[in-house]
Coordinates of C-alpha atoms in Angstrom, one line a residue:
X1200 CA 81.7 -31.9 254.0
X1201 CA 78.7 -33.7 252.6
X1202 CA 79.0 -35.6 249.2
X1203 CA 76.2 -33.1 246.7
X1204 CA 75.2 -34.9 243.8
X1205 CA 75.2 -32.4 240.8
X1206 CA 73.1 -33.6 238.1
X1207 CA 71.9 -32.1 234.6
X1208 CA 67.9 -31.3 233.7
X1209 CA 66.4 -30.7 230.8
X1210 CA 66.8 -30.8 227.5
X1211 CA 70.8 -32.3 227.4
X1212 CA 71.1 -30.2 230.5
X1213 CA 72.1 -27.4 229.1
X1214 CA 69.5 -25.0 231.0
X1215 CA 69.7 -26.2 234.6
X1216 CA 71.6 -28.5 236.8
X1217 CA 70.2 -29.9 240.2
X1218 CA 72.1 -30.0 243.4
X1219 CA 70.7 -32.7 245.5
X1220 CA 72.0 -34.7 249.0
X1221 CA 73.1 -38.1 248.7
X1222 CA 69.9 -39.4 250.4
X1223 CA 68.4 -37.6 246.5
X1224 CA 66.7 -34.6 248.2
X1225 CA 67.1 -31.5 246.2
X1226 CA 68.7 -28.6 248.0
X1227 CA 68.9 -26.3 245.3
X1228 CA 69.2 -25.4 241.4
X1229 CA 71.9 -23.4 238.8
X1230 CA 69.9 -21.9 236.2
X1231 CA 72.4 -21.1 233.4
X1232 CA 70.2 -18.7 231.9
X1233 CA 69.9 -16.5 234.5
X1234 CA 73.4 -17.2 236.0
X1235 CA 71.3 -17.5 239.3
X1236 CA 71.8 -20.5 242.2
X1237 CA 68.2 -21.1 243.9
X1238 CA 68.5 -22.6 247.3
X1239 CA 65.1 -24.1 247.9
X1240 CA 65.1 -23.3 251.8
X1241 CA 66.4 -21.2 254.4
X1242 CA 67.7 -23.8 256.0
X1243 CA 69.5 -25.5 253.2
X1244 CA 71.1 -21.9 252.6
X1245 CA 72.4 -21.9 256.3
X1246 CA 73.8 -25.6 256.3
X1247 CA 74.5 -25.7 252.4
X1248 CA 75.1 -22.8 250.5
X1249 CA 79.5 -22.8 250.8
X1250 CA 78.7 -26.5 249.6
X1251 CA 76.0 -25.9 246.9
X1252 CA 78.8 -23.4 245.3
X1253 CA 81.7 -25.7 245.9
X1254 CA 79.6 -28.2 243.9
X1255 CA 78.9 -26.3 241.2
X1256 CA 81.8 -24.1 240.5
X1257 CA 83.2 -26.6 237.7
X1258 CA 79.5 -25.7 235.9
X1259 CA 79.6 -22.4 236.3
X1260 CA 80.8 -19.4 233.9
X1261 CA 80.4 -15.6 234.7
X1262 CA 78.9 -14.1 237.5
X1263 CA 76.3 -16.3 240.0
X1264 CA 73.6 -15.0 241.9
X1265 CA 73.1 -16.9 245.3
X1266 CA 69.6 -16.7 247.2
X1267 CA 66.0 -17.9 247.4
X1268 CA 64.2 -19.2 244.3
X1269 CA 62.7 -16.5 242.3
X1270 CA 59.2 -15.7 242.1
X1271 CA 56.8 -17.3 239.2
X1272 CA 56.5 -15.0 236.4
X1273 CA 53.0 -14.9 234.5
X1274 CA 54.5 -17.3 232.2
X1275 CA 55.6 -19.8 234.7
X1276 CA 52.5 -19.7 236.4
X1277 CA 51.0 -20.7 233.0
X1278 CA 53.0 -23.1 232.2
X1279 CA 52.2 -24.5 235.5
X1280 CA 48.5 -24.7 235.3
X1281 CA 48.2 -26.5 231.9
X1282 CA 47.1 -29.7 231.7
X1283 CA 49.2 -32.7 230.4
X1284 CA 46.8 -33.0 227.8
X1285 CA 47.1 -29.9 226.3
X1286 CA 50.8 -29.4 226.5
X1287 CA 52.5 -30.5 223.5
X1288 CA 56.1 -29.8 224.9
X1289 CA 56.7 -33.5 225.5
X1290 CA 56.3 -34.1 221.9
X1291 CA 59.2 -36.0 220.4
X1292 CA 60.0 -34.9 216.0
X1293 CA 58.1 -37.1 214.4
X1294 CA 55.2 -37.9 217.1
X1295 CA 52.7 -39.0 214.7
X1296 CA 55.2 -41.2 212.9
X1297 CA 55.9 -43.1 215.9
X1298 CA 52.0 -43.6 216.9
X1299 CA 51.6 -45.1 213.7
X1300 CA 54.1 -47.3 213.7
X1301 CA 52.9 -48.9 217.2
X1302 CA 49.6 -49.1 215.2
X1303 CA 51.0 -50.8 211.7
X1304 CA 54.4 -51.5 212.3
X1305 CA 56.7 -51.6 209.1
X1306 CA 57.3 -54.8 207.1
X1307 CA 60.7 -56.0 205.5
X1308 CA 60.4 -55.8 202.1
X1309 CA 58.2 -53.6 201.8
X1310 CA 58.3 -50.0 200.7
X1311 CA 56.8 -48.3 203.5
X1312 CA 58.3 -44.6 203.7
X1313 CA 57.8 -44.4 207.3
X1314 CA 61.1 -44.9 209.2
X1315 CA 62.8 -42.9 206.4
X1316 CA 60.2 -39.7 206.7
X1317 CA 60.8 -40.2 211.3
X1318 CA 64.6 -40.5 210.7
X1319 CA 64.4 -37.0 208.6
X1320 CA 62.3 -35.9 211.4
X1321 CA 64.7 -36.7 214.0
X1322 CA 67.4 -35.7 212.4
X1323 CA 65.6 -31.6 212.0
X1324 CA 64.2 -31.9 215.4
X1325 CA 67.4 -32.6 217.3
X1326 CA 69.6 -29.9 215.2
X1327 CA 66.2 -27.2 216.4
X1328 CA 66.7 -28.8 219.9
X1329 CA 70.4 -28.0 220.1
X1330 CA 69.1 -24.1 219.9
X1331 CA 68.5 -24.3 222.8
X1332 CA 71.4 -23.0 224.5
X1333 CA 71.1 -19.9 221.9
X1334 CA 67.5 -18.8 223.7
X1335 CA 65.7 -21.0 221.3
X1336 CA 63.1 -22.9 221.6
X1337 CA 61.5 -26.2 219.9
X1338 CA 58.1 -27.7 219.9
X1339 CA 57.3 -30.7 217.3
X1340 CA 54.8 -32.2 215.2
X1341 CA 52.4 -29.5 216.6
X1342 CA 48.8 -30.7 215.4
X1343 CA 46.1 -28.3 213.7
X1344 CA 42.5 -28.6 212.7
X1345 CA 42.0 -31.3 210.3
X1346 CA 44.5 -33.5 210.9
X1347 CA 47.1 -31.1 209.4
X1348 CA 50.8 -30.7 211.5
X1349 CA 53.5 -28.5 211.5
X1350 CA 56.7 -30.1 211.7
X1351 CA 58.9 -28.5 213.9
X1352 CA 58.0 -24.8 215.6
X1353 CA 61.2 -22.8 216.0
X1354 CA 60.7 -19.6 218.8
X1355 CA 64.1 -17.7 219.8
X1356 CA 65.6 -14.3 219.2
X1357 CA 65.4 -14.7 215.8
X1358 CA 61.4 -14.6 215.1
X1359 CA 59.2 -17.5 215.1
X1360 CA 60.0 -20.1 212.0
X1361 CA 57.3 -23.0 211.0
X1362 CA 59.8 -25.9 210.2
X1363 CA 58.5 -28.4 207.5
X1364 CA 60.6 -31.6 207.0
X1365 CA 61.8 -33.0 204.0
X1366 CA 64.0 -36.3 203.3
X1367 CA 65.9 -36.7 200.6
X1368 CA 68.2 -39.9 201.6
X1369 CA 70.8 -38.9 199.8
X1370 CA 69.5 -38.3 196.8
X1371 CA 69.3 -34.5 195.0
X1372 CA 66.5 -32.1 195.9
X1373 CA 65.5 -30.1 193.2
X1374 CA 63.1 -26.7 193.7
X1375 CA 61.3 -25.1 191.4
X1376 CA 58.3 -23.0 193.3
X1377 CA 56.5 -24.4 194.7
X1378 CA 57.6 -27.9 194.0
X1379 CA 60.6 -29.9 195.5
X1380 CA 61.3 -33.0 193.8
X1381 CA 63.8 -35.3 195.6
X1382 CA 65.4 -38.2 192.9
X1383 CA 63.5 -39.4 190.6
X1384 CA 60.1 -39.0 192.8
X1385 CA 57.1 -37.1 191.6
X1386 CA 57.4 -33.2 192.6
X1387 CA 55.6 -32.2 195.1
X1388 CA 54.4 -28.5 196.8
X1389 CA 56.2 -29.0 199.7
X1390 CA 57.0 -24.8 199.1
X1391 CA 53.5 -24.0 199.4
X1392 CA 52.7 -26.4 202.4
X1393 CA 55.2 -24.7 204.6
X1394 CA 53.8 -21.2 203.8
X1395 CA 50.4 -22.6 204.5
X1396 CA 51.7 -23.9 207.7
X1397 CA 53.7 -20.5 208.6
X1398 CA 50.3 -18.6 207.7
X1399 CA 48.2 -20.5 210.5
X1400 CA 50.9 -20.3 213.0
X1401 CA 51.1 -16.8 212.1
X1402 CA 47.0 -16.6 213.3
X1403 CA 47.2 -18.7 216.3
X1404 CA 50.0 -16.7 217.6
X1405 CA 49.0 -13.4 216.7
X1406 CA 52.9 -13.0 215.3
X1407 CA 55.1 -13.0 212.4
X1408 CA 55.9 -16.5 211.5
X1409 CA 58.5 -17.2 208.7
X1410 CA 59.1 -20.3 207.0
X1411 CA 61.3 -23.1 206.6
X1412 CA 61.9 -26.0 204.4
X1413 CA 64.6 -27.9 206.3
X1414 CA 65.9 -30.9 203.7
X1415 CA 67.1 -34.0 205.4
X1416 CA 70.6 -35.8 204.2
X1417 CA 70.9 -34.4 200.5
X1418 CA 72.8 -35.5 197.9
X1419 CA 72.8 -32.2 196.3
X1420 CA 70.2 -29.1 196.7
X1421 CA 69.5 -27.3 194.5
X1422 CA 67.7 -24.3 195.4
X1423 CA 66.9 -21.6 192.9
X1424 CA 67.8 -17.6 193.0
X1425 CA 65.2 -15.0 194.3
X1426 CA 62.8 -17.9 196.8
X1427 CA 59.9 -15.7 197.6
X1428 CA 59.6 -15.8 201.3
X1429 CA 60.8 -19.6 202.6
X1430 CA 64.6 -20.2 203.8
X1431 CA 65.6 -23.3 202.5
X1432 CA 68.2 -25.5 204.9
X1433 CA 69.6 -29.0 204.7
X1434 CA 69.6 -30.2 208.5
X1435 CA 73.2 -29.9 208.9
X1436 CA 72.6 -26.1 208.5
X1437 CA 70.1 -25.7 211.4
X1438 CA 72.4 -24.6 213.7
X1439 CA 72.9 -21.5 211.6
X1440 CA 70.1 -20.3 213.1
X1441 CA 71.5 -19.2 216.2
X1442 CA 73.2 -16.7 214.5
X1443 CA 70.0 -14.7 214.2
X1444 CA 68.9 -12.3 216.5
X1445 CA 67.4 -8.4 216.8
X1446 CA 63.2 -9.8 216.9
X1447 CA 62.3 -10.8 219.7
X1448 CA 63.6 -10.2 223.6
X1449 CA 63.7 -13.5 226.0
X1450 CA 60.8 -12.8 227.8
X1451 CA 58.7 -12.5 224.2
X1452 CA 60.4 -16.2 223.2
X1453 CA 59.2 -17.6 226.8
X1454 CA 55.6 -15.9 226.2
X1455 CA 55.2 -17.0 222.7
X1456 CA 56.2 -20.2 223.8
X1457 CA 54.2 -20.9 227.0
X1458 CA 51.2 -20.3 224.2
X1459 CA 52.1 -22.7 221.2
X1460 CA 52.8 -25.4 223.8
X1461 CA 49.2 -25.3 224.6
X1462 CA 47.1 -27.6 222.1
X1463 CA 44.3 -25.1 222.6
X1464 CA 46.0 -22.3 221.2
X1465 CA 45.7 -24.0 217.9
X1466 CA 42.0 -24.9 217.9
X1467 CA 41.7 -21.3 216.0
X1468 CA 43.9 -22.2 212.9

């Protein structure tokens, strides 16, 4: 029996695992969404496929379909054919943050709000990431005409959310719409940014997009009764998310998706 290397891929590995030999070929792939083992030859499925599913079985829950590769959808093909330059998938929370640090890095001593505002970021981004599992998916610091960005995009079964990041570091949040004051800092509209920024994702997409004020390690929030239109979480609530459901079927989530990833999509904003 050969020694198959099983290894996670992807976001925390929680969509696929690769089967590979120990010479680091691959010989086929578990797709956890579909519940569907790919063998990427006819011959690997003759020598392999007892192996491949040996391998795996500790990975595996439910039902697996074994066989060929499935064929490209529309979506795949798309994704496919887009340039690196365009595709804003690889976008870490916080991109921006982190190309101007390179540029000006921060001093000691100095009050620079920079690695405070990318911590929030990373903190919101990874809690959207970890939807992943739930059919959601994340894109991040997803740039628009004039310099403007959205945050965090959220697409899944629940609808389409523009995610704008606030840190409070610890201190209270206060709303009163639009403004959120954190501490003893000035208020500012942070309520009517993120409906701005829900309102041109809602053009570029040609969908519904809701939004979402997602506040970053507070010491207390406090959100008033009756918000007009904007959910307001602190990051450790993101996960709640998942829970939502009933707007869009998977293959709307991976077509609305293979769009926004595309920088060009949002030339029209």
């Amino acid at each position: 029996m050969t020694a198959l290397r099983v290894t996670p891929v992807g976001l925390s590995g929680r969509r696929r695992l690769r089967v590979s030999l120990p010479d680091g070929r691959d010989i086929a792939w578990y797709d956890r969404d579909s519940g569907r083992i790919s063998l990427l030859s006819e011959a690997y499925s003759e020598a392999y496929e007892d192996e491949v599913v040996a391998a795996l079985a500790p990975y595996v829950t439910g039902e697996v379909t074994v066989g060929p590769p499935p064929v490209p959808t529309a979506s795949d093909l798309a994704r496919l054919t887009l340039h690196p330059d365009d595709d804003l998938a690889p976008n870490r929370p916080g991109e921006a943050l982190y190309a101007a640090l390179d540029q000006a890095p921060a001093r000691r001593f100095r009050n620079d709000p920079r690695p405070v505002e990318l911590a929030a970021q990373r903190r919101v981004g990874d809690a959207l990431d970890g939807l992943d599992a739930a059919g959601w998916r994340a894109l991040h610091c997803v740039p628009l005409p004039g310099g403007a960005r959205i945050d965090h995009l959220a697409i899944g079964p629940g609808g389409v959310f523009a995610v704008r990041t606030l840190a409070a570091r610890g201190r209270r949040a206060r709303i009163a719409d639009p403004y959120v004051a954190t501490g003893r800092a000035e208020p500012r509209p942070h309520l009517r940014w993120v409906r701005r920024d829900a309102e041109r994702a809602a053009h570029a997409l040609a969908t519904a997009v809701r939004p979402v004020l997602a506040v970053a390690d507070p010491g207390r929030l406090e959100v008033p009764p009756g918000l007009d239109g904007v959910r307001v979480l602190r990051d450790g609530e993101i996960p709640s998310l998942a829970r939502l459901g009933g707007v869009l079927k998977p293959a709307d989530v991976d077509a609305l998706y293979t769009a926004a990833r595309d920088r060009r999509t949002w030339l029209r904003t």
